[in-house]
Amino acid sequence: MRWQRQPSTMLPQANYLDETRCVPYMLTELSLRADESLYGFGERFTAFAKNGQTVQTWNEDGGTASDFVYKAVPFYLSNKGYGVLVNHTGNVSFEVASEKVGFVGFSVPGEALQYTFFYGPDLLDVLRSYTAMTGRPALPPAWSFGLWLSTSFTTNYDEATTSSFIQGMADRDIPLSVFHFDCFWMREFRWCDFQWDERVFPDTQAMLQRYKDRGLKICVWINPYVAQNTALFEEGRREGYLLERADGKGVWQTDNWQAGMGVVDFTKPAACAWYQQQLKGLLDLGVDCFKTDFGERIPVNVRYHDGSDPVAM
């Protein structure tokens, strides 16, 4: 279902919610039954049934004790056997039986609103129809469903520490499938330059091989940011692999996570190949998979190589 405001026409659903900026929004409301509950909207840390909540589909770093989300999806399920997907890549604002108890309302900036209604009546059928439209993930390898053991983000560790963790599991007859190295496999203030910290891992390849000889798969933590205090940042800036400022005057930088960090511009094919090359080096060393962290701190005041809308990105 798609609504669009045409020239010289008036639609009651076209509401100007921001009078100071004269930004048009499209708003619609769907009725709810008295015993109806809505679920979904992506990964959420609030009450499972979303009735009574205001939900924003905007990815933002906020931990697990707030209404901020890392994986927002403008799709919800109803216990009455249907689902609704709002086809909008930016922020969709939902009022889930909150502003009006008998309705779910949703709005998007602009002059067009498109959403799709999926009917089951079984909720599994709703999900099958939804994923048939939006895509289905590949089945992960069997070993990924085993038990994972990880270092802590806030704890310093070295080869002796990680070896003791793995041996401790074996001593307790606890089967282990994957060992994960979190942030500090790299030097502090150099995330992500993809270089192992040789002060604590002097022979990384030999260490990883010993772990793999025990039947373990290896995972390491990465993110799409490159700290200024790295050779990789200088290479990325020189070759144009990092996001530019909106005015085109240099690389966009921030201190949110690492001092002066830049963000890889994945809309540029050469930047993708460059990033893949860094990952290939780790795979060749013995790493099997990656924890792809962050990505929600993507700025909107930047310029993409292919001209993509920063808000949609």
Tab-separated table of C-alpha atoms in Angstrom:
chain	number	residue	atom	x	y	z
A	1	MET	CA	0.000	0.000	0.000
A	2	ARG	CA	1.467	3.352	-1.012
A	3	TRP	CA	0.286	6.886	-0.368
A	4	GLN	CA	1.910	9.859	-2.039
A	5	ARG	CA	1.072	13.526	-1.982
A	6	GLN	CA	0.574	14.830	-5.516
A	7	PRO	CA	0.831	18.461	-6.652
A	8	SER	CA	-2.364	20.475	-6.103
A	9	THR	CA	-3.954	17.738	-4.006
A	10	MET	CA	-4.779	17.499	-0.331
A	11	LEU	CA	-4.447	14.303	1.658
A	12	PRO	CA	-5.502	14.177	5.296
A	13	GLN	CA	-2.605	11.817	5.986
A	14	ALA	CA	-0.010	14.434	5.001
A	15	ASN	CA	0.693	16.140	8.310
A	16	TYR	CA	3.205	18.901	8.893
A	17	LEU	CA	4.526	17.863	12.303
A	18	ASP	CA	7.510	20.200	12.386
A	19	GLU	CA	6.081	23.668	11.810
A	20	THR	CA	9.366	25.443	12.591
A	21	ARG	CA	11.149	23.689	9.726
A	22	CYS	CA	8.153	23.089	7.458
A	23	VAL	CA	9.157	19.455	7.019
A	24	PRO	CA	6.261	17.322	5.707
A	25	TYR	CA	5.542	13.967	7.305
A	26	MET	CA	3.225	11.207	6.197
A	27	LEU	CA	1.212	9.661	9.019
A	28	THR	CA	-1.289	6.834	9.130
A	29	GLU	CA	-3.072	4.867	11.853
A	30	LEU	CA	-4.289	1.273	11.868
A	31	SER	CA	-6.917	0.168	14.352
A	32	LEU	CA	-6.202	-2.407	17.064
A	33	ARG	CA	-8.563	-4.727	18.883
A	34	ALA	CA	-8.896	-4.491	22.643
A	35	ASP	CA	-7.032	-7.794	23.147
A	36	GLU	CA	-4.434	-7.219	20.426
A	37	SER	CA	-0.681	-7.175	21.135
A	38	LEU	CA	2.136	-6.129	18.818
A	39	TYR	CA	5.670	-7.517	18.773
A	40	GLY	CA	8.857	-7.012	16.795
A	41	PHE	CA	10.467	-3.785	15.480
A	42	GLY	CA	13.893	-5.451	15.475
A	43	GLU	CA	16.156	-6.060	18.449
A	44	ARG	CA	14.605	-4.372	21.491
A	45	PHE	CA	15.378	-4.335	25.217
A	46	THR	CA	11.987	-3.090	26.393
A	47	ALA	CA	8.881	-5.130	27.270
A	48	PHE	CA	8.231	-7.923	24.761
A	49	ALA	CA	4.737	-6.678	23.874
A	50	LYS	CA	5.210	-3.158	22.523
A	51	ASN	CA	1.745	-1.832	23.391
A	52	GLY	CA	2.009	1.481	25.191
A	53	GLN	CA	5.426	2.299	23.758
A	54	THR	CA	6.789	4.853	21.320
A	55	VAL	CA	9.173	3.037	18.978
A	56	GLN	CA	11.795	4.673	16.753
A	57	THR	CA	13.535	2.658	14.044
A	58	TRP	CA	16.863	4.432	14.272
A	59	ASN	CA	20.051	2.528	15.078
A	60	GLU	CA	21.842	4.092	18.026
A	61	ASP	CA	24.381	2.898	20.581
A	62	GLY	CA	22.690	2.698	23.972
A	63	GLY	CA	23.543	-0.554	25.713
A	64	THR	CA	20.857	-3.007	26.778
A	65	ALA	CA	18.982	-0.979	29.396
A	66	SER	CA	17.322	1.718	27.276
A	67	ASP	CA	14.964	2.059	24.330
A	68	PHE	CA	17.902	2.688	21.969
A	69	VAL	CA	18.489	-0.152	19.508
A	70	TYR	CA	21.320	-1.603	17.451
A	71	LYS	CA	19.139	-3.431	14.915
A	72	ALA	CA	15.937	-1.503	14.235
A	73	VAL	CA	13.450	-3.002	11.773
A	74	PRO	CA	10.184	-1.243	10.761
A	75	PHE	CA	8.237	-4.515	10.897
A	76	TYR	CA	5.839	-5.777	13.535
A	77	LEU	CA	3.721	-8.852	14.221
A	78	SER	CA	0.242	-8.970	15.698
A	79	ASN	CA	-1.187	-11.812	17.773
A	80	LYS	CA	-4.175	-11.530	15.432
A	81	GLY	CA	-2.232	-13.253	12.669
A	82	TYR	CA	-0.739	-10.513	10.515
A	83	GLY	CA	2.347	-8.366	10.139
A	84	VAL	CA	3.127	-4.905	8.750
A	85	LEU	CA	6.358	-3.703	7.121
A	86	VAL	CA	6.904	0.029	6.563
A	87	ASN	CA	9.116	0.306	3.490
A	88	HIS	CA	11.294	3.201	4.618
A	89	THR	CA	15.070	3.207	5.152
A	90	GLY	CA	15.127	6.188	7.513
A	91	ASN	CA	13.567	6.727	10.905
A	92	VAL	CA	9.996	5.481	11.231
A	93	SER	CA	8.179	6.679	14.357
A	94	PHE	CA	5.587	4.267	15.764
A	95	GLU	CA	2.996	5.022	18.417
A	96	VAL	CA	1.968	1.534	19.539
A	97	ALA	CA	-1.352	1.945	21.356
A	98	SER	CA	0.338	4.806	23.183
A	99	GLU	CA	-0.919	8.076	21.718
A	100	LYS	CA	-4.280	6.395	21.027
A	101	VAL	CA	-4.929	3.139	22.829
A	102	GLY	CA	-6.989	1.663	19.978
A	103	PHE	CA	-4.502	2.383	17.187
A	104	VAL	CA	-0.942	1.907	16.026
A	105	GLY	CA	0.264	5.012	14.218
A	106	PHE	CA	3.424	5.414	12.169
A	107	SER	CA	4.964	8.368	10.394
A	108	VAL	CA	7.886	9.052	8.082
A	109	PRO	CA	9.415	12.304	6.845
A	110	GLY	CA	8.613	13.199	3.260
A	111	GLU	CA	5.517	13.004	1.092
A	112	ALA	CA	5.248	9.264	0.466
A	113	LEU	CA	4.387	6.379	2.769
A	114	GLN	CA	4.492	2.757	1.664
A	115	TYR	CA	3.749	-0.298	3.770
A	116	THR	CA	3.003	-3.961	3.165
A	117	PHE	CA	0.438	-6.066	5.006
A	118	PHE	CA	1.202	-9.785	5.508
A	119	TYR	CA	-1.603	-12.122	6.525
A	120	GLY	CA	-1.089	-15.589	8.013
A	121	PRO	CA	-3.193	-16.358	9.881
A	122	ASP	CA	-0.390	-18.423	11.454
A	123	LEU	CA	2.512	-16.191	12.525
A	124	LEU	CA	5.018	-18.585	10.952
A	125	ASP	CA	3.258	-18.013	7.634
A	126	VAL	CA	3.524	-14.268	8.202
A	127	LEU	CA	7.273	-14.593	8.744
A	128	ARG	CA	7.645	-16.802	5.672
A	129	SER	CA	5.903	-14.195	3.522
A	130	TYR	CA	7.918	-11.386	5.072
A	131	THR	CA	11.281	-13.092	4.533
A	132	ALA	CA	10.278	-14.142	1.012
A	133	MET	CA	10.041	-10.422	0.236
A	134	THR	CA	12.982	-9.076	2.240
A	135	GLY	CA	15.427	-11.992	1.969
A	136	ARG	CA	16.498	-14.906	4.120
A	137	PRO	CA	19.885	-15.418	5.769
A	138	ALA	CA	22.176	-18.265	4.827
A	139	LEU	CA	22.366	-21.141	7.297
A	140	PRO	CA	25.524	-20.688	9.420
A	141	PRO	CA	27.994	-23.595	9.610
A	142	ALA	CA	27.245	-26.309	12.169
A	143	TRP	CA	30.199	-25.386	14.396
A	144	SER	CA	28.766	-21.903	14.971
A	145	PHE	CA	25.920	-23.423	17.009
A	146	GLY	CA	28.341	-24.838	19.578
A	147	LEU	CA	29.502	-23.168	22.786
A	148	TRP	CA	31.514	-19.960	22.414
A	149	LEU	CA	33.977	-18.606	24.976
A	150	SER	CA	35.062	-14.957	24.863
A	151	THR	CA	37.509	-12.633	26.522
A	152	SER	CA	36.016	-9.600	28.234
A	153	PHE	CA	35.998	-6.173	26.643
A	154	THR	CA	37.200	-4.528	29.867
A	155	THR	CA	39.802	-7.110	30.917
A	156	ASN	CA	43.438	-7.169	29.877
A	157	TYR	CA	44.539	-10.569	28.619
A	158	ASP	CA	47.468	-12.291	26.944
A	159	GLU	CA	48.318	-15.685	25.501
A	160	ALA	CA	48.713	-17.271	28.934
A	161	THR	CA	45.300	-15.973	29.989
A	162	THR	CA	43.467	-17.219	26.907
A	163	SER	CA	45.216	-20.588	27.123
A	164	SER	CA	44.129	-20.935	30.752
A	165	PHE	CA	40.524	-20.157	29.782
A	166	ILE	CA	40.517	-22.888	27.156
A	167	GLN	CA	42.230	-25.428	29.409
A	168	GLY	CA	39.794	-24.603	32.194
A	169	MET	CA	36.886	-25.604	29.980
A	170	ALA	CA	38.596	-28.889	29.107
A	171	ASP	CA	39.324	-29.599	32.789
A	172	ARG	CA	35.607	-29.236	33.504
A	173	ASP	CA	34.605	-31.429	30.551
A	174	ILE	CA	32.741	-28.519	28.960
A	175	PRO	CA	32.813	-28.855	25.154
A	176	LEU	CA	33.960	-25.704	23.394
A	177	SER	CA	33.430	-24.842	19.739
A	178	VAL	CA	34.684	-21.269	19.264
A	179	PHE	CA	37.123	-19.008	21.109
A	180	HIS	CA	36.597	-15.277	20.607
A	181	PHE	CA	39.163	-12.511	21.074
A	182	ASP	CA	37.441	-9.235	21.918
A	183	CYS	CA	38.876	-5.725	21.414
A	184	PHE	CA	42.295	-6.063	23.006
A	185	TRP	CA	43.774	-8.470	20.500
A	186	MET	CA	44.861	-5.156	18.954
A	187	ARG	CA	46.792	-2.396	20.687
A	188	GLU	CA	44.799	0.233	22.531
A	189	PHE	CA	44.008	3.377	20.506
A	190	ARG	CA	44.648	1.497	17.243
A	191	TRP	CA	41.224	-0.011	16.562
A	192	CYS	CA	40.835	-1.183	13.918
A	193	ASP	CA	44.199	-1.563	12.234
A	194	PHE	CA	43.872	-5.393	12.218
A	195	GLN	CA	47.326	-5.843	13.754
A	196	TRP	CA	47.760	-8.238	16.684
A	197	ASP	CA	49.325	-6.750	19.803
A	198	GLU	CA	52.740	-8.425	19.766
A	199	ARG	CA	53.398	-7.344	23.354
A	200	VAL	CA	50.914	-9.972	24.586
A	201	PHE	CA	50.709	-12.258	21.534
A	202	PRO	CA	54.336	-12.579	20.361
A	203	ASP	CA	53.661	-15.501	17.977
A	204	THR	CA	50.030	-15.240	16.960
A	205	GLN	CA	50.112	-17.815	14.186
A	206	ALA	CA	51.583	-20.508	16.433
A	207	MET	CA	49.094	-19.691	19.202
A	208	LEU	CA	46.106	-19.894	16.883
A	209	GLN	CA	47.351	-23.168	15.434
A	210	ARG	CA	47.588	-24.688	18.921
A	211	TYR	CA	43.995	-23.667	19.606
A	212	LYS	CA	42.822	-25.031	16.269
A	213	ASP	CA	44.621	-28.308	16.971
A	214	ARG	CA	42.240	-28.615	19.918
A	215	GLY	CA	39.322	-28.464	17.515
A	216	LEU	CA	38.479	-24.798	18.101
A	217	LYS	CA	37.384	-22.167	15.619
A	218	ILE	CA	38.750	-18.647	16.108
A	219	CYS	CA	36.771	-15.392	16.109
A	220	VAL	CA	38.078	-11.826	16.458
A	221	TRP	CA	36.333	-8.508	17.083
A	222	ILE	CA	36.306	-5.829	14.366
A	223	ASN	CA	34.452	-2.632	13.496
A	224	PRO	CA	34.250	-0.275	10.476
A	225	TYR	CA	36.260	2.509	12.137
A	226	VAL	CA	39.964	3.295	11.802
A	227	ALA	CA	41.806	5.212	14.524
A	228	GLN	CA	43.901	8.196	13.450
A	229	ASN	CA	46.993	6.839	15.228
A	230	THR	CA	47.505	4.057	12.676
A	231	ALA	CA	49.238	3.544	9.362
A	232	LEU	CA	45.948	2.180	8.033
A	233	PHE	CA	44.239	5.534	8.643
A	234	GLU	CA	46.894	7.372	6.661
A	235	GLU	CA	46.523	4.895	3.815
A	236	GLY	CA	42.746	5.229	3.879
A	237	ARG	CA	42.916	9.018	3.862
A	238	ARG	CA	45.468	9.087	1.055
A	239	GLU	CA	43.508	6.704	-1.171
A	240	GLY	CA	40.070	8.156	-0.407
A	241	TYR	CA	38.731	5.062	1.359
A	242	LEU	CA	37.200	6.941	4.311
A	243	LEU	CA	33.976	8.933	4.509
A	244	GLU	CA	34.400	12.597	3.630
A	245	ARG	CA	32.915	15.601	5.385
A	246	ALA	CA	29.715	16.943	3.865
A	247	ASP	CA	31.592	19.958	2.476
A	248	GLY	CA	34.163	17.674	0.841
A	249	LYS	CA	37.003	19.223	2.826
A	250	GLY	CA	38.789	16.175	4.127
A	251	VAL	CA	37.982	13.004	6.028
A	252	TRP	CA	35.119	13.041	8.521
A	253	GLN	CA	36.529	12.308	11.986
A	254	THR	CA	35.252	11.934	15.538
A	255	ASP	CA	36.525	10.931	18.979
A	256	ASN	CA	33.484	8.813	19.888
A	257	TRP	CA	35.330	5.503	20.056
A	258	GLN	CA	38.966	6.114	19.158
A	259	ALA	CA	40.816	9.389	18.891
A	260	GLY	CA	40.243	10.981	15.494
A	261	MET	CA	38.702	7.858	14.015
A	262	GLY	CA	37.444	7.706	10.435
A	263	VAL	CA	34.771	5.465	8.905
A	264	VAL	CA	35.322	3.237	5.886
A	265	ASP	CA	33.220	4.276	2.871
A	266	PHE	CA	31.807	0.940	1.751
A	267	THR	CA	30.043	2.536	-1.221
A	268	LYS	CA	33.445	2.803	-2.903
A	269	PRO	CA	34.475	-0.507	-4.531
A	270	ALA	CA	38.168	0.149	-3.980
A	271	ALA	CA	37.528	0.775	-0.269
A	272	CYS	CA	35.636	-2.524	-0.020
A	273	ALA	CA	38.530	-4.363	-1.648
A	274	TRP	CA	40.957	-2.642	0.726
A	275	TYR	CA	38.909	-3.660	3.769
A	276	GLN	CA	38.545	-7.216	2.477
A	277	GLN	CA	42.301	-7.395	2.085
A	278	GLN	CA	42.716	-6.663	5.810
A	279	LEU	CA	40.267	-9.452	6.666
A	280	LYS	CA	41.957	-11.892	4.292
A	281	GLY	CA	45.212	-11.397	6.161
A	282	LEU	CA	43.480	-12.531	9.355
A	283	LEU	CA	41.850	-15.498	7.614
A	284	ASP	CA	45.237	-16.566	6.264
A	285	LEU	CA	46.559	-16.404	9.820
A	286	GLY	CA	43.924	-18.852	11.049
A	287	VAL	CA	40.920	-16.710	12.001
A	288	ASP	CA	37.606	-18.348	11.041
A	289	CYS	CA	35.013	-15.620	11.638
A	290	PHE	CA	34.484	-12.053	12.813
A	291	LYS	CA	32.353	-10.278	15.377
A	292	THR	CA	31.276	-7.230	13.368
A	293	ASP	CA	30.642	-4.638	16.047
A	294	PHE	CA	29.280	-1.095	15.800
A	295	GLY	CA	28.054	0.385	12.530
A	296	GLU	CA	25.226	2.203	14.326
A	297	ARG	CA	27.375	5.287	14.893
A	298	ILE	CA	27.242	6.264	11.245
A	299	PRO	CA	27.173	10.058	10.798
A	300	VAL	CA	24.627	11.895	8.689
A	301	ASN	CA	26.825	14.931	7.977
A	302	VAL	CA	29.070	13.120	5.498
A	303	ARG	CA	29.505	12.560	1.780
A	304	TYR	CA	29.430	9.048	0.309
A	305	HIS	CA	31.403	8.073	-2.788
A	306	ASP	CA	28.280	6.907	-4.651
A	307	GLY	CA	26.124	9.826	-3.496
A	308	SER	CA	24.006	7.751	-1.096
A	309	ASP	CA	21.681	9.599	1.263
A	310	PRO	CA	23.467	9.672	4.666
A	311	VAL	CA	20.163	9.443	6.559
A	312	ALA	CA	19.083	6.379	4.604
A	313	MET	CA	22.486	4.817	5.184
